[in-house]
Each structure stands twice: as structure tokens, then as C-alpha cells.
Amino acid sequence: MKPLAPSRPRTPPVDSFDRDAARAIEAATGLPTDGRESVSSPSQSPSPSQSQSPRLIPSPSPSPRPRLIPSPSPSQSPSPSQSQSPRPSPSHSRRSTRLTSAPRACEPTEAPTVATLLVPDPALQLARLRLARGWDAPLAVVAEDRPTAPLLAVGASARRAGLQQGMSLAAARAVLPSLVACVVERHRVEALHEELAAALRLFSPRVEPVVFPTLGPHGARLPCAFHLDPRGFEKSYGGPASWARLVHSYLTGRGLHGALVVGFGRFATVATALAHGRGEPRLLGEPCSQRRALEAVPLSCMAPLLDRDALQALDELGIRTIGQLLALPADEVRARLGSTAAALHALACADLPLPLQGHPPDEPIVESGEIDPPDDDRTRLLFAAKRALDRALARTARRAHAVCAVELTLALDAPRRLATRRLVLRIAPAEPTLDVTLLCDLLRLRLEAAQLPAPVARLELSVETTARRAEQLELPAMRASRRDLHALDRALARVRAAFGPRSVARARLREAHLPEAGFALEPFDQKPRAPLARVEAHETAPLPPVRRLWPKALPLPPRDPDAPERGPRLQSPARLHGPCRLSGGWWVRHVERDYYWAETTDGLLLWVYYDRPRRRWFLHAVAD
């Protein structure tokens, strides 16, 4: 089957323009003006065999951008001898009108489609803002304020002094005594991430966090890093460059520094931002310039996305840039370098300009009502809050969401001299729900425990929602055959509503020298991820004693004031078992304790210790 030849360009008939212009067009293109005869006098018309127009033969090049190479220039008018000469042969016309592909060049055919904003080391920047330190101050972020705590992030000046991420705080201060360590909790970084996401929606309606699910076994996510859509703001900001400068000025106005890269692909802009660091925004106006910038990115800059073992394996093979990785065959990368390198190779090769899936922020669900006249009766206040709660639940159900927390703000009808004029009560069910009876029960418990110094004149109820989760239906017989774990969550939610959000906590183990520092209490806000293990009781195996530690050891009077080391004075005679000496803590305060198990005649088992430097006895725990 012959390929379809491109359609022949047609020119208007001769009557529509003068003959001089027609003759110039015919001399430039070699084609007749009407497709049948040349624009010339009848005496100069060629023979019928020569009057056929030449065919356009397409170039075998697959380029979709053909260009026509004319034979003579339109400015050169034909001489009389040339006008009387016969028309060139069809082969000559085919050579003169052959379609050739345009050279591959960087042509800005379209505007940039994606921008990446990256805030490096957000925990370190939060610590710098909290301590009001300069960029050159020796600063590090630790998980806990103790000598053995590892360094999570290290500033530039501390890194130049030889400190590295993962060193202990004691070793780091031995190298750099002027090091300032700061504890930044994870929830503060998450709060900064949410604040930046909400603020960036003022500059673009499509904002998406930077996530690469194929990198690593669990994917790769960069905190405080976002993809933005810069299109459609030419009339508002004057182009992508002005828009990028405005976004970057907002970031610097908050006291943060970061990198902003505007280009055509997600991975390319992220890699360029990681290599660019902080500074002025960078605009990759052409796809080929983006490709060159991506190939020049060192693989060492991809440490936030790749694990250390993969980077070390690539470095040992001499592969130190993304361009060197892309030069390898795609079929051999997975077999020789592993799945992580193959995923990175695939992302760099096929960086498709997929549209951003920005999630518009939901409007907060807030309902309010006036209490006229002001009232302080808990029952009437509960009914007023229930009316607002019913309206809020109806709006939540229309979104296909469920309520995960309710915040009730009470405006008190109090004089100005009273310090507390607003009271905020917060409840959280065990799991997201739309059950108004359950939420009202928790509100009742919270209102009964609250102290109202004055009557309430106005209330405002706001709810926090989340998407509903689909659960598998069960038969009643299947549900009755095992324990209901949700009952425990509902009971804890009632305790939390009655006594406050910090009344339910769990212990988290940590490495420490003293027993009272070996754990930390944190709020119990979610269910444990791991399922509860089944414990089978054996009659022959006695259970080990469980020590209930006091938050602060209770002092005990000595049995003999002149010889306090002989033992403590207890209500019932006791027999001491021990001692077990614990000493250390020289880096903070010298500690030397002798621990004993005190068995009383009442059957109690007490864990006491004798503090040698202070010559006093203390009760530390009671065994159950």
C-alpha cells in the first residue's frame, strides 16, 4: 500500500491578484497558481507534458515538523530567458520541493506545567526560628534532651565542624562544645506541612504533596515539599517567573528558606530542587534545559528519597549523577543494581507530565447559637449544643465524612475583669462516627466536669471530619464469638471526655540510666496498629511482678535516725531482700542507690531504695 502523499498547496485563481505577484509565487514554489496552467501568456505556455505539477514526496524522517525548502528566492524575478525556457523536469521539482525534518532544537512550545517547592530540613528551620539563631549558628535537632540521643538534623556550621547525622549528643558536644541542641517534635513538623499546604492554595488551586510510591519498599515522601500548578496566572502575575518570585517571597517572609523550581515534570523539578538548595527560584523554560539540569544532578542529593545502601552501591560502581544512571540500559538496571535503582531510572526516563490532583480544602463545619437569657444549667446547655450538633452532622453526612472530634466553645457572660471569658471543651470519639447519641453522651460528661465561672451567653460548635471507612459486615454469631475491642476504645473515650484529654496515656520505653527516666508518658490518641496477642495462662508458670512506679519517689523515715542505712520505717514490719546498687549520672548529678525488695507482713511487696549521697530512704514502686 502506497503512503498517502501530502495534499498539494493550492493558490487562489489568477483573477484574484495581479500577474506580477502570481509570477513571483510561481517562481518561488515551482507550482502553478491554479493547479492546471502556469501564470504566463499563452505564447509562453509549456507543452502538455511539462504542464503537470510536480508531486510532493515526503521525507522518510519521522519528525512531525516538516519544512519546505524552496528553490529560488521570491525576491529574484525570472529573466526573459528563464520565462521562455521549459519547466524543469519532475525529478528536479521533487528535489526542490522535498519535505525535510526540522533540526531538533530547544523550542519553548508550551508554558511550564509544574512547580516544586522544597523546604529542606524543616525540623532544623523550626528550631532556628524558636531559638532566634542565625544561619551560621551551630545547631542540631535531637529526639530527646539526653546525652545518648542521636542527632536527627545538623546545621551547616556544625556539619563543617565534623558533626554528622546519627551521632550521639554527648559525642557531638565533645567535638563542638558550643553546639546548641533543640528538641522538635514530629507533630510540629506535620503542623508546618499543613500550614504551608493551606497557604500555597492562595497561589495555585492545585497543590499536591511530593510522594513517590515506587521508591523503596514503603515509598518516599518529602515533608514540607509540594507540587504546584503554575498555569493560568499570566494575567494575574505576569508569567511563571513573576509567579515564582511571589511564592518565594512568601516563604522568605515566614523566615524559612527553600528551593522553588518551575519546569515540565515532577521528578525533574524535585531532583533539581534537591540539588539547587536554597536561593532564588529557578525557571526551566524549555524541556531540553530541564533534561540537562536533571542529568547533572548528583545522586548524593537524592539521599532524602533513597536509602544509604543504594547510594553507596551506585557510588562504588562510579555512577554519581542521574545522567550516568540514564546512560545504562533499562533492562540491566534492575538485574544488576536492584529495584531501588530501577525505580529511580524509570522515574527519570518516563517523567510524564500528569495533571496535579490537588484537593481543595473543605470549609470548616461550624454551627453557633445564642443563649438568651444566659444560662449555666448543664442540661439546658446540652440540649442547645445538640441542636447545633444535629445541623453539623447533617452537613458532614452530605460530604460522605464522619466526625472524629468536636470542639465546643462557650462564650461566658462575665465582666471584663474576669480573666476567663471563653471556655473551650473538646471531645473525641473512639472512632469516626455519625452517632448523635454517642457524641451527646461525651458532651454531657465533658460539661459535667467543666467549671463554669459565669453563665453562658453564646456557644459555637465546630467538628473535625474525615472520610468514612468501609468495614466488612458480620453476622451476630461471628461478633459474639470473640472480644469486642471497640468496647475498650469507647470506654477510654468516656474517660477522656470526663477527665480531660491527658487523662489517658501510655508508656513509651526509652533508653535511660535511671528507672524513672526509662519511659515517657504520651497521650493515647489512637489504637495500636499491631493486634493484641493471645495470652494463655499456665498454672505452673507464675507471672512476674509488675511494678507500679510513682511519678516521684516518696520519702520514707529511717528506722534508726542515727543509722539510716539500717532500713526504712514502715507501718508493718518488713524483710528486706537486696541490695542492688545503681550508680552513675555523673554527667548531670551523682547518683548512688541501693534498691531493696521490702516484703511486709500484710503481704505487700515494696520496691525501696537508699540514697547514699543524701542518706535517705524512698519508696519507688509497689509490686502487684
Coordinates of C-alpha atoms in Angstrom, one line a residue, residues 60-524:
P60 CA 11.3 9.4 5.4
S61 CA 12.1 11.2 8.6
P62 CA 9.5 10.5 11.3
S63 CA 9.6 14.1 12.6
P64 CA 6.2 15.7 12.8
R65 CA 7.5 19.1 12.0
P66 CA 8.3 19.2 8.2
R67 CA 9.5 22.3 6.5
L68 CA 9.5 23.2 2.8
I69 CA 12.8 24.1 1.2
P70 CA 12.0 26.4 -1.8
S71 CA 14.2 26.6 -4.9
P72 CA 14.7 30.3 -5.7
S73 CA 14.1 33.3 -3.5
P74 CA 10.9 35.2 -4.1
S75 CA 12.9 38.4 -4.4
Q76 CA 14.7 37.2 -7.6
S77 CA 12.4 37.8 -10.6
P78 CA 12.8 35.4 -13.5
S79 CA 14.6 36.6 -16.6
P80 CA 13.0 36.5 -20.0
S81 CA 15.2 33.7 -21.0
Q82 CA 14.1 31.7 -18.0
S83 CA 10.5 32.5 -18.6
Q84 CA 10.7 31.1 -22.1
S85 CA 12.6 28.0 -21.1
P86 CA 10.6 24.9 -20.5
R87 CA 9.6 23.9 -17.0
P88 CA 12.1 21.8 -15.1
S89 CA 11.7 18.0 -15.0
P90 CA 9.6 16.4 -12.4
S91 CA 12.7 14.9 -10.7
H92 CA 14.2 18.3 -10.3
S93 CA 10.9 19.6 -8.8
R94 CA 10.8 16.7 -6.4
R95 CA 14.3 17.6 -5.3
S96 CA 13.5 21.3 -4.9
T97 CA 10.2 20.7 -3.0
R98 CA 11.3 17.8 -0.8
L99 CA 10.0 18.0 2.8
T100 CA 12.8 17.6 5.4
S101 CA 12.5 17.4 9.1
A102 CA 13.5 20.4 11.2
P103 CA 16.6 20.1 13.3
R104 CA 16.0 19.1 17.0
A105 CA 16.3 22.3 18.9
C106 CA 15.0 23.8 22.2
E107 CA 11.8 25.4 21.2
P108 CA 9.6 26.8 24.0
T109 CA 6.4 25.3 22.6
E110 CA 4.4 25.5 25.8
A111 CA 4.4 27.0 29.2
P112 CA 5.8 25.2 32.3
T113 CA 3.3 22.7 33.7
V114 CA 4.5 22.0 37.3
A115 CA 6.5 23.8 40.0
T116 CA 8.1 22.1 43.0
L117 CA 8.6 24.0 46.4
L118 CA 11.0 22.2 48.7
V119 CA 11.7 23.3 52.3
P120 CA 14.9 21.3 53.3
D121 CA 15.3 20.2 57.0
P122 CA 12.0 21.6 58.3
A123 CA 12.8 20.5 61.9
L124 CA 16.1 22.4 61.8
Q125 CA 14.4 25.5 60.5
L126 CA 11.8 25.3 63.2
A127 CA 14.5 25.0 65.8
R128 CA 16.2 28.0 64.4
L129 CA 13.1 30.1 64.5
R130 CA 12.3 29.0 68.0
L131 CA 15.8 29.9 69.3
A132 CA 16.1 33.0 67.1
R133 CA 19.5 31.9 65.9
G134 CA 21.3 32.9 62.7
W135 CA 22.0 30.7 59.8
D136 CA 25.7 30.2 60.9
A137 CA 24.9 29.2 64.5
P138 CA 26.0 25.6 65.4
L139 CA 22.6 24.0 65.8
A140 CA 21.3 20.4 65.8
V141 CA 17.9 18.7 66.3
V142 CA 17.6 15.7 68.7
A143 CA 14.7 13.5 69.6
E144 CA 15.2 13.9 73.3
D145 CA 17.3 16.0 75.6
R146 CA 19.7 13.4 76.9
P147 CA 23.4 12.6 76.3
T148 CA 22.7 9.4 74.3
A149 CA 20.1 10.9 72.0
P150 CA 21.1 10.8 68.3
L151 CA 21.3 13.9 66.1
L152 CA 18.4 13.9 63.7
A153 CA 19.4 17.0 61.7
V154 CA 22.7 19.0 61.7
G155 CA 23.2 22.6 60.6
A156 CA 25.7 23.8 58.0
S157 CA 28.2 25.2 60.5
A158 CA 28.0 22.1 62.7
R159 CA 28.5 19.9 59.6
R160 CA 31.6 21.8 58.7
A161 CA 32.9 21.2 62.2
G162 CA 32.7 17.4 61.6
L163 CA 29.3 16.5 63.1
Q164 CA 27.1 14.0 61.2
Q165 CA 23.6 12.8 61.5
G166 CA 23.3 9.9 63.8
M167 CA 26.0 10.9 66.3
S168 CA 25.1 11.0 70.0
L169 CA 24.6 14.3 71.7
A170 CA 27.5 13.6 74.1
A171 CA 29.9 12.8 71.3
A172 CA 28.8 15.8 69.3
R173 CA 29.4 18.2 72.2
A174 CA 32.8 16.7 72.8
V175 CA 33.7 17.7 69.2
L176 CA 31.9 21.0 69.3
P177 CA 31.2 22.4 72.8
S178 CA 29.2 25.4 71.5
L179 CA 26.7 23.1 69.9
V180 CA 23.0 24.0 70.6
A181 CA 20.6 21.1 70.7
C182 CA 16.9 21.5 70.3
V183 CA 14.1 19.0 70.6
V184 CA 11.5 19.4 67.8
E185 CA 8.5 17.1 68.0
R186 CA 7.1 15.3 64.9
H187 CA 3.7 16.9 65.3
R188 CA 5.3 20.4 64.9
V189 CA 6.7 19.4 61.5
E190 CA 3.4 18.0 60.4
A191 CA 1.7 21.2 61.5
L192 CA 4.1 23.2 59.4
H193 CA 3.4 21.0 56.5
E194 CA -0.4 21.6 56.8
E195 CA 0.1 25.3 57.2
L196 CA 2.2 25.6 54.1
A197 CA -0.3 23.5 52.1
A198 CA -3.1 25.8 53.1
A199 CA -1.1 28.9 52.3
L200 CA 0.1 27.7 48.9
R201 CA -3.5 27.2 47.8
L202 CA -3.7 31.0 47.7
F203 CA -1.2 30.9 44.8
S204 CA -2.5 27.9 43.0
P205 CA -5.7 25.9 43.4
R206 CA -3.9 22.6 42.7
V207 CA -1.4 21.7 45.4
E208 CA -0.1 18.2 45.9
P209 CA 2.5 16.8 48.4
V210 CA 5.6 15.2 46.9
V211 CA 5.2 11.5 47.1
F212 CA 6.9 8.8 45.0
P213 CA 5.2 5.4 45.8
T214 CA 7.7 3.3 43.7
L215 CA 10.9 4.4 45.5
G216 CA 11.7 2.0 48.4
P217 CA 9.5 -0.7 49.9
H218 CA 7.1 1.8 51.5
G219 CA 7.5 4.7 49.1
A220 CA 9.3 8.0 49.5
R221 CA 7.7 11.2 50.9
L222 CA 9.3 14.5 51.5
P223 CA 8.0 16.6 54.3
C224 CA 7.2 20.2 53.5
A225 CA 7.6 19.6 49.8
F226 CA 4.8 20.4 47.3
H227 CA 3.9 20.3 43.6
L228 CA 2.0 23.3 42.3
D229 CA 0.4 24.1 39.0
P230 CA 1.7 27.5 37.7
R231 CA -0.6 27.7 34.7
G232 CA -3.3 30.2 34.2
F233 CA -1.8 33.2 36.1
E234 CA -0.3 35.1 33.2
K235 CA -2.8 38.0 33.6
S236 CA -2.6 38.0 37.4
Y237 CA 1.2 37.8 37.9
G238 CA 2.7 38.4 34.5
G239 CA 4.1 34.9 33.8
P240 CA 5.7 32.0 35.6
A241 CA 8.8 33.9 36.6
S242 CA 6.8 36.6 38.4
W243 CA 4.6 34.0 40.0
A244 CA 7.7 32.0 41.2
R245 CA 9.2 35.2 42.8
L246 CA 6.0 35.9 44.6
V247 CA 5.8 32.4 46.1
H248 CA 9.4 32.5 47.1
S249 CA 8.9 35.9 48.8
Y250 CA 6.1 34.4 50.9
L251 CA 8.4 31.6 52.0
T252 CA 11.2 34.0 53.0
G253 CA 8.7 36.3 54.7
R254 CA 7.9 33.4 57.1
G255 CA 11.6 33.1 58.0
L256 CA 12.1 29.9 56.0
H257 CA 14.4 29.1 53.1
G258 CA 13.8 26.6 50.4
A259 CA 14.1 25.9 46.7
L260 CA 11.5 26.6 44.0
V261 CA 11.9 25.1 40.5
V262 CA 9.4 25.6 37.7
G263 CA 9.5 23.1 34.8
F264 CA 7.7 20.4 32.9
G265 CA 8.0 17.2 35.1
R266 CA 7.5 16.2 38.7
F267 CA 10.6 14.1 39.2
A268 CA 12.8 16.5 37.2
T269 CA 11.8 19.5 39.3
V270 CA 12.1 17.6 42.6
A271 CA 15.6 16.4 41.7
T272 CA 16.7 19.9 40.5
A273 CA 15.3 21.4 43.7
L274 CA 17.2 19.0 45.9
A275 CA 20.4 19.9 44.1
H276 CA 19.6 23.6 43.9
G277 CA 19.2 24.0 47.7
R278 CA 18.1 27.4 48.9
G279 CA 18.3 30.6 46.7
E280 CA 16.3 32.4 44.1
P281 CA 13.7 30.4 42.2
R282 CA 14.8 28.6 39.0
L283 CA 12.8 28.6 35.9
L284 CA 13.3 25.7 33.4
G285 CA 11.7 27.3 30.4
E286 CA 12.4 24.6 27.9
P287 CA 12.2 20.8 28.1
C288 CA 15.8 20.3 26.9
S289 CA 17.2 22.6 29.6
Q290 CA 15.2 20.6 32.1
R291 CA 16.7 17.5 30.7
R292 CA 20.3 18.9 31.0
A293 CA 19.6 20.0 34.6
L294 CA 18.3 16.6 35.5
E295 CA 21.2 14.7 34.1
A296 CA 23.6 17.0 36.0
V297 CA 22.0 16.3 39.4
P298 CA 24.4 14.3 41.7
L299 CA 23.0 11.1 43.2
S300 CA 24.2 12.3 46.6
C301 CA 21.5 14.9 46.5
M302 CA 18.8 12.2 46.3
A303 CA 19.6 11.0 49.9
P304 CA 16.1 12.1 51.2
L305 CA 14.5 9.8 48.7
L306 CA 16.9 6.8 48.5
D307 CA 18.4 4.7 51.2
R308 CA 22.1 4.9 52.1
D309 CA 22.9 1.3 50.9
A310 CA 21.5 2.0 47.4
L311 CA 23.5 5.3 47.1
Q312 CA 26.7 3.6 48.3
A313 CA 26.3 0.7 45.8
L314 CA 25.9 3.2 42.9
D315 CA 28.9 5.2 44.1
E316 CA 31.1 2.1 44.2
L317 CA 30.2 1.5 40.5
G318 CA 31.2 5.0 39.6
I319 CA 27.6 6.2 39.0
R320 CA 27.4 9.6 40.6
T321 CA 24.9 11.6 38.5
I322 CA 21.5 10.9 37.2
G323 CA 22.8 11.3 33.7
Q324 CA 25.3 8.4 34.2
L325 CA 22.4 6.3 35.5
L326 CA 20.2 7.1 32.5
A327 CA 23.0 6.0 30.2
L328 CA 22.7 2.4 31.4
P329 CA 20.2 0.0 29.6
A330 CA 16.9 -0.1 31.4
D331 CA 16.7 -3.9 31.1
E332 CA 20.0 -4.4 33.0
V333 CA 19.5 -1.8 35.8
R334 CA 17.0 -4.0 37.8
A335 CA 19.0 -7.2 37.4
R336 CA 22.4 -5.6 38.3
L337 CA 21.6 -2.6 40.6
G338 CA 18.3 -3.6 42.4
S339 CA 14.8 -2.4 42.5
T340 CA 15.5 1.0 44.0
A341 CA 17.9 2.0 41.2
A342 CA 15.4 0.6 38.6
A343 CA 12.6 2.7 40.1
L344 CA 14.8 5.8 40.0
H345 CA 15.8 5.0 36.4
A346 CA 12.1 4.6 35.4
L347 CA 11.1 7.9 37.1
A348 CA 13.9 9.8 35.4
C349 CA 13.2 8.3 31.9
A350 CA 9.4 8.5 31.9
D351 CA 8.7 11.7 33.8
L352 CA 5.2 12.1 32.3
P353 CA 3.5 15.5 32.8
L354 CA 0.5 14.1 34.6
P355 CA -2.0 16.6 35.9
L356 CA -1.9 17.5 39.5
Q357 CA -4.6 16.1 41.7
G358 CA -5.0 19.0 44.1
H359 CA -7.5 18.5 46.9
P360 CA -9.4 21.7 47.6
P361 CA -9.7 22.4 51.3
D362 CA -13.1 21.7 52.8
E363 CA -14.9 24.6 54.5
P364 CA -14.9 24.1 58.3
I365 CA -18.2 23.0 59.7
V366 CA -19.2 25.5 62.4
E367 CA -22.6 26.0 64.0
S368 CA -23.4 28.6 66.6
G369 CA -26.3 29.7 68.7
E370 CA -27.3 32.3 71.2
I371 CA -28.3 31.5 74.8
D372 CA -31.0 34.1 75.8
P373 CA -31.0 34.6 78.7
P374 CA -27.6 33.5 79.7
D375 CA -27.7 30.1 81.5
D376 CA -25.3 27.9 83.4
D377 CA -27.5 24.8 83.7
R378 CA -25.7 21.8 82.2
T379 CA -28.8 20.1 80.9
R380 CA -30.2 23.1 79.0
L381 CA -26.7 23.8 77.6
L382 CA -26.5 20.2 76.4
F383 CA -29.8 20.5 74.6
A384 CA -28.7 23.7 72.9
A385 CA -25.4 22.1 71.9
K386 CA -27.4 19.1 70.5
R387 CA -29.3 21.3 68.1
A388 CA -26.1 22.7 66.7
L389 CA -24.7 19.2 66.6
D390 CA -27.6 17.9 64.5
R391 CA -27.0 20.6 61.9
A392 CA -23.3 19.9 61.9
L393 CA -23.8 16.1 61.4
A394 CA -26.2 16.7 58.5
R395 CA -23.5 18.8 56.7
T396 CA -20.9 16.1 57.5
A397 CA -23.1 13.3 56.1
R398 CA -23.6 15.2 52.8
R399 CA -19.8 15.2 52.4
A400 CA -19.7 11.4 53.0
H401 CA -17.5 12.1 56.0
A402 CA -17.6 11.1 59.7
V403 CA -16.9 13.2 62.8
C404 CA -13.6 12.5 64.5
A405 CA -13.6 15.4 67.0
V406 CA -16.0 18.0 68.4
E407 CA -14.9 21.3 69.9
L408 CA -17.5 23.3 71.9
T409 CA -16.6 27.0 72.6
L410 CA -18.7 28.7 75.4
A411 CA -18.7 32.5 75.5
L412 CA -19.4 33.5 79.1
D413 CA -21.5 36.4 80.2
A414 CA -18.8 37.6 82.6
P415 CA -17.5 41.1 83.5
R416 CA -14.3 42.3 81.8
R417 CA -12.3 41.9 85.0
L418 CA -12.8 38.2 84.8
A419 CA -9.7 36.5 83.2
T420 CA -11.6 33.6 81.7
R421 CA -14.4 34.7 79.3
R422 CA -14.2 31.8 76.9
L423 CA -14.2 28.1 77.7
V424 CA -13.2 25.5 75.1
L425 CA -14.3 21.9 75.6
R426 CA -13.1 19.2 73.2
I427 CA -14.2 15.6 72.9
A428 CA -13.0 12.8 70.5
P429 CA -14.9 9.5 69.9
A430 CA -13.1 6.2 69.8
E431 CA -13.5 6.1 66.0
P432 CA -15.1 8.4 63.4
T433 CA -18.8 8.3 63.8
L434 CA -22.1 10.0 62.9
D435 CA -23.9 8.7 66.0
V436 CA -25.5 11.7 67.7
T437 CA -26.3 9.7 70.8
L438 CA -22.7 8.8 71.4
L439 CA -21.5 12.3 70.8
C440 CA -24.1 13.8 73.1
D441 CA -23.1 11.4 75.8
L442 CA -19.5 12.5 75.6
L443 CA -20.5 16.2 75.6
R444 CA -22.6 15.6 78.7
L445 CA -19.6 14.1 80.5
R446 CA -17.4 17.0 79.5
L447 CA -19.9 19.6 80.5
E448 CA -20.4 18.0 83.9
A449 CA -16.6 18.0 84.6
A450 CA -16.2 21.7 83.4
Q451 CA -16.2 24.6 85.8
L452 CA -18.4 27.5 84.7
P453 CA -17.4 30.7 86.4
A454 CA -20.3 32.6 84.8
P455 CA -23.4 31.9 82.7
V456 CA -23.0 31.1 79.1
A457 CA -24.3 33.7 76.6
R458 CA -23.3 32.0 73.3
L459 CA -22.0 28.7 72.1
E460 CA -20.1 27.7 69.0
L461 CA -19.7 24.1 67.9
S462 CA -17.1 23.0 65.3
V463 CA -16.4 19.5 64.1
E464 CA -13.4 17.8 62.6
T465 CA -14.2 15.3 59.9
T466 CA -12.5 12.5 58.0
A467 CA -13.6 10.2 55.1
R468 CA -15.6 7.3 56.1
R469 CA -14.1 3.8 56.1
A470 CA -15.9 0.9 54.7
E471 CA -16.0 -2.1 57.0
Q472 CA -16.9 -5.7 56.4
L473 CA -20.3 -6.7 57.6
E474 CA -20.5 -9.5 60.2
L475 CA -23.2 -11.8 61.4
P476 CA -24.2 -11.5 65.1
A477 CA -22.9 -15.1 65.8
M478 CA -19.5 -14.1 64.5
R479 CA -19.4 -10.9 66.5
A480 CA -20.3 -12.7 69.7
S481 CA -17.6 -15.4 69.3
R482 CA -14.7 -13.0 70.2
R483 CA -14.0 -10.0 72.4
D484 CA -15.2 -6.6 71.2
L485 CA -12.0 -4.5 71.0
H486 CA -14.1 -1.4 70.1
A487 CA -15.7 -1.5 73.6
L488 CA -12.3 -0.7 75.1
D489 CA -11.9 2.3 72.8
R490 CA -15.4 3.6 73.7
A491 CA -14.6 3.2 77.4
L492 CA -11.4 5.2 77.0
A493 CA -13.2 7.9 75.1
R494 CA -15.6 8.3 78.0
V495 CA -12.7 8.6 80.5
R496 CA -11.0 11.1 78.2
A497 CA -14.3 13.2 78.0
A498 CA -14.8 13.1 81.7
F499 CA -11.3 13.9 83.0
G500 CA -9.6 15.6 80.1
P501 CA -7.6 14.6 77.0
R502 CA -4.4 13.9 79.0
S503 CA -6.1 11.5 81.4
V504 CA -5.4 8.5 79.1
A505 CA -1.8 7.9 78.4
R506 CA 0.5 5.1 77.5
A507 CA 4.2 4.5 78.4
R508 CA 6.8 4.5 75.7
L509 CA 10.1 2.9 76.5
R510 CA 13.4 4.7 76.0
E511 CA 17.0 4.2 76.8
A512 CA 17.9 5.8 80.1
H513 CA 20.1 5.1 83.2
L514 CA 17.6 5.7 85.9
P515 CA 14.3 3.7 86.2
E516 CA 12.1 6.8 86.4
A517 CA 13.6 8.0 83.1
G518 CA 13.3 4.7 81.3
F519 CA 9.8 5.5 80.0
A520 CA 7.8 8.5 78.9
L521 CA 4.0 9.0 79.0
E522 CA 2.4 10.2 75.8
P523 CA -1.3 10.7 75.1
F524 CA -3.1 7.6 73.9

